[in-house]
C-alpha positions as a printed NumPy array, in Angstrom:
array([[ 88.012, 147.693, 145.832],
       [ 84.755, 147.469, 143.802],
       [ 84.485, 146.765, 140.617],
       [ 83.789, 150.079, 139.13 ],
       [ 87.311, 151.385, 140.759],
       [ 89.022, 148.064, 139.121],
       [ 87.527, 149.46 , 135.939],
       [ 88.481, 153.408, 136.292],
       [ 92.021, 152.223, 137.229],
       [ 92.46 , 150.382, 133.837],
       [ 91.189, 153.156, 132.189],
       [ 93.374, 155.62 , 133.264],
       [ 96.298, 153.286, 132.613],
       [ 97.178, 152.744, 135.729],
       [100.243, 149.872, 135.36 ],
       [101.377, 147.495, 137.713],
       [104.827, 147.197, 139.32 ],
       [107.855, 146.299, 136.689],
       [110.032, 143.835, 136.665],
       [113.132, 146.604, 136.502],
       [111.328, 148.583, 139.466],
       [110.649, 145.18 , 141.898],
       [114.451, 144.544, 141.427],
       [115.511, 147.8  , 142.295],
       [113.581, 147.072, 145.731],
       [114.921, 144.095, 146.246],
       [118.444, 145.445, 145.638],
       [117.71 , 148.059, 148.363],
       [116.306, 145.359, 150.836],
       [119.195, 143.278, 150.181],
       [121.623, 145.751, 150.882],
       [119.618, 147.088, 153.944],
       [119.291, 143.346, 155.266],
       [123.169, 143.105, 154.797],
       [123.63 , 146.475, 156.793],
       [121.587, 145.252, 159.507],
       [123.972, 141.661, 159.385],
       [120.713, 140.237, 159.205],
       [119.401, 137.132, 156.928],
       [116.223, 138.03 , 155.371],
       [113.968, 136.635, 151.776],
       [112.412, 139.296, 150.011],
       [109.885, 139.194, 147.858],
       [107.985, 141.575, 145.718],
       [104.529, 140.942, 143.982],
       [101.65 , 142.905, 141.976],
       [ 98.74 , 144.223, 142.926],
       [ 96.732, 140.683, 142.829],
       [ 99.568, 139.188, 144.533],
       [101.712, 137.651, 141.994],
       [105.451, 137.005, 142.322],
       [107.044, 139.435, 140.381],
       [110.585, 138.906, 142.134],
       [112.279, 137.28 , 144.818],
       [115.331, 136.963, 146.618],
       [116.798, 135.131, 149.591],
       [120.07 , 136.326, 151.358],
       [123.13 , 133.756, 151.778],
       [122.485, 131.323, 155.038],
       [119.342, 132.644, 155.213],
       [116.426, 129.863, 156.122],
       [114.809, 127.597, 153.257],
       [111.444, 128.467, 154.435],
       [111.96 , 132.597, 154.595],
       [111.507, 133.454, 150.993],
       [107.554, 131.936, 151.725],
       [107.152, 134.169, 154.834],
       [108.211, 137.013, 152.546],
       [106.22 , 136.002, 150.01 ],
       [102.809, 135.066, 152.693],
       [103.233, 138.528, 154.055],
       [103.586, 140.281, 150.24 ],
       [100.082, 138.336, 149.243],
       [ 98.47 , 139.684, 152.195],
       [ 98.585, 143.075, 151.793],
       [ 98.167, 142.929, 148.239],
       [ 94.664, 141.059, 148.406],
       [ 94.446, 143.565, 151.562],
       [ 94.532, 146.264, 149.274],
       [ 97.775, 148.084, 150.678],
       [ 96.859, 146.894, 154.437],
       [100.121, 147.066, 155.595],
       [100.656, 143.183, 157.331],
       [100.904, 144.329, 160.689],
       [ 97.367, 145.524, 160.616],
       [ 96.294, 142.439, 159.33 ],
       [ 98.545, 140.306, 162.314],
       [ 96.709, 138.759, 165.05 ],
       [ 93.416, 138.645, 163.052],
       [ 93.638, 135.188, 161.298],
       [ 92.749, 133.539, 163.971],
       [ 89.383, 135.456, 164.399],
       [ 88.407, 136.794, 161.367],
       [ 86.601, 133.979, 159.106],
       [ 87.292, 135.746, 155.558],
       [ 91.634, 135.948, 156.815],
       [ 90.678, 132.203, 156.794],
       [ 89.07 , 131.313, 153.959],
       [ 90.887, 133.428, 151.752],
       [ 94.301, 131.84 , 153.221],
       [ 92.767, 128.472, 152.723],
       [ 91.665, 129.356, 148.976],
       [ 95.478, 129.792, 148.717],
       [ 96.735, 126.888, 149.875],
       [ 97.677, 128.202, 153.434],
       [100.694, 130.285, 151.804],
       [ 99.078, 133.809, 153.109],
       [100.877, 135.238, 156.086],
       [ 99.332, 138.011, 157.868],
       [102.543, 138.925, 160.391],
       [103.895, 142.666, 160.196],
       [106.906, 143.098, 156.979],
       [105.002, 143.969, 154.416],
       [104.244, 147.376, 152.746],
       [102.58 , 148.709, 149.526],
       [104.911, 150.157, 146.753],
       [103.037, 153.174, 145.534],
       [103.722, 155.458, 142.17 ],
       [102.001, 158.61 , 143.028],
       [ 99.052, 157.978, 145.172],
       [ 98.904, 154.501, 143.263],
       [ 99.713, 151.095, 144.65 ],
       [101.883, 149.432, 142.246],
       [103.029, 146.572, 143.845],
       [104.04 , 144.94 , 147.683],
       [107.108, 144.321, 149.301],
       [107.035, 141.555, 152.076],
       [110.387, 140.368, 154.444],
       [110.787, 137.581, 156.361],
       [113.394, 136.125, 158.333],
       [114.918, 139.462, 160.648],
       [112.094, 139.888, 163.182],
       [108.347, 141.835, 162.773],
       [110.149, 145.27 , 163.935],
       [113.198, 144.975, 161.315],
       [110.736, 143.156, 158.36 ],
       [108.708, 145.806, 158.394],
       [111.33 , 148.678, 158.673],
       [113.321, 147.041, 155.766],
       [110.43 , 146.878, 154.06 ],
       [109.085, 150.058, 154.448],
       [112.785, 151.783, 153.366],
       [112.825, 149.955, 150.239],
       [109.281, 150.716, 149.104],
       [110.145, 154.563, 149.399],
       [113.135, 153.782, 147.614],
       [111.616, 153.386, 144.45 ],
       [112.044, 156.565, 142.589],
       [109.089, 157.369, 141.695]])
């Protein structure tokens, strides 16, 4: 995004994901994720990739809610890249790595993670780890549309 859209959006008041509205996609992943019987971390961030919330199903692995969040941060600093267009490019693509490495290794470009739009606006990401890159990303992609918007 250039800097001159950055601006424009701001103008036009253009706000970010809510707290209220990046719970009410986690509730829907979490319920998904329990109607699949699988174990899955959610997470949800803004635009610059910023936890906004988080959650990590019962038995689910330590490590998941990071693999939810890695995959949320992303497409967010992807601009709305859906992860599994960013997957398999890490390795070869030196600004995947330096951008990772500016963050600590915590990005995590593997398919589960969506953008959470309002209109034709990106609001927000949702990422999911811990089911699977077929089942992330179709959890993912069912709660983002959830969002009335």
């Amino acid at each position: 995004m250039q800097q001159w859209e950055f601006d424009q959006r701001w103008k036009r008041g253009v706000m970010g994901i809510t707290l209220d509205e990046a719970q009410k996609v986690v509730a829907v992943a979490v319920e998904l994720s329990r109607s699949k019987g699988v174990r899955t971390a959610i997470a949800v961030v803004d635009n610059a990739g910023s936890l906004i919330a988080l959650a990590r199903l019962d038995e689910a692995r330590s490590y998941y809610p990071d693999i939810a969040r890695g995959k949320a941060m992303a497409t967010a600093l992807w601009d709305g890249t859906p992860s599994r267009q960013l997957a398999g490019q890490s390795g070869s693509n030196s600004v995947q790595q330096a951008v990772n490495h500016m963050y600590g290794g915590r990005i995590v470009f593997a398919p589960g993670a969506v953008p959470i739009m309002r209109g034709d606006e990106m609001i927000g990401v949702i990422g999911v780890g811990g089911s699977g890159p077929e089942s992330d990303e179709a959890i993912a992609k069912e709660a983002a549309d959830s969002l009335d918007n």
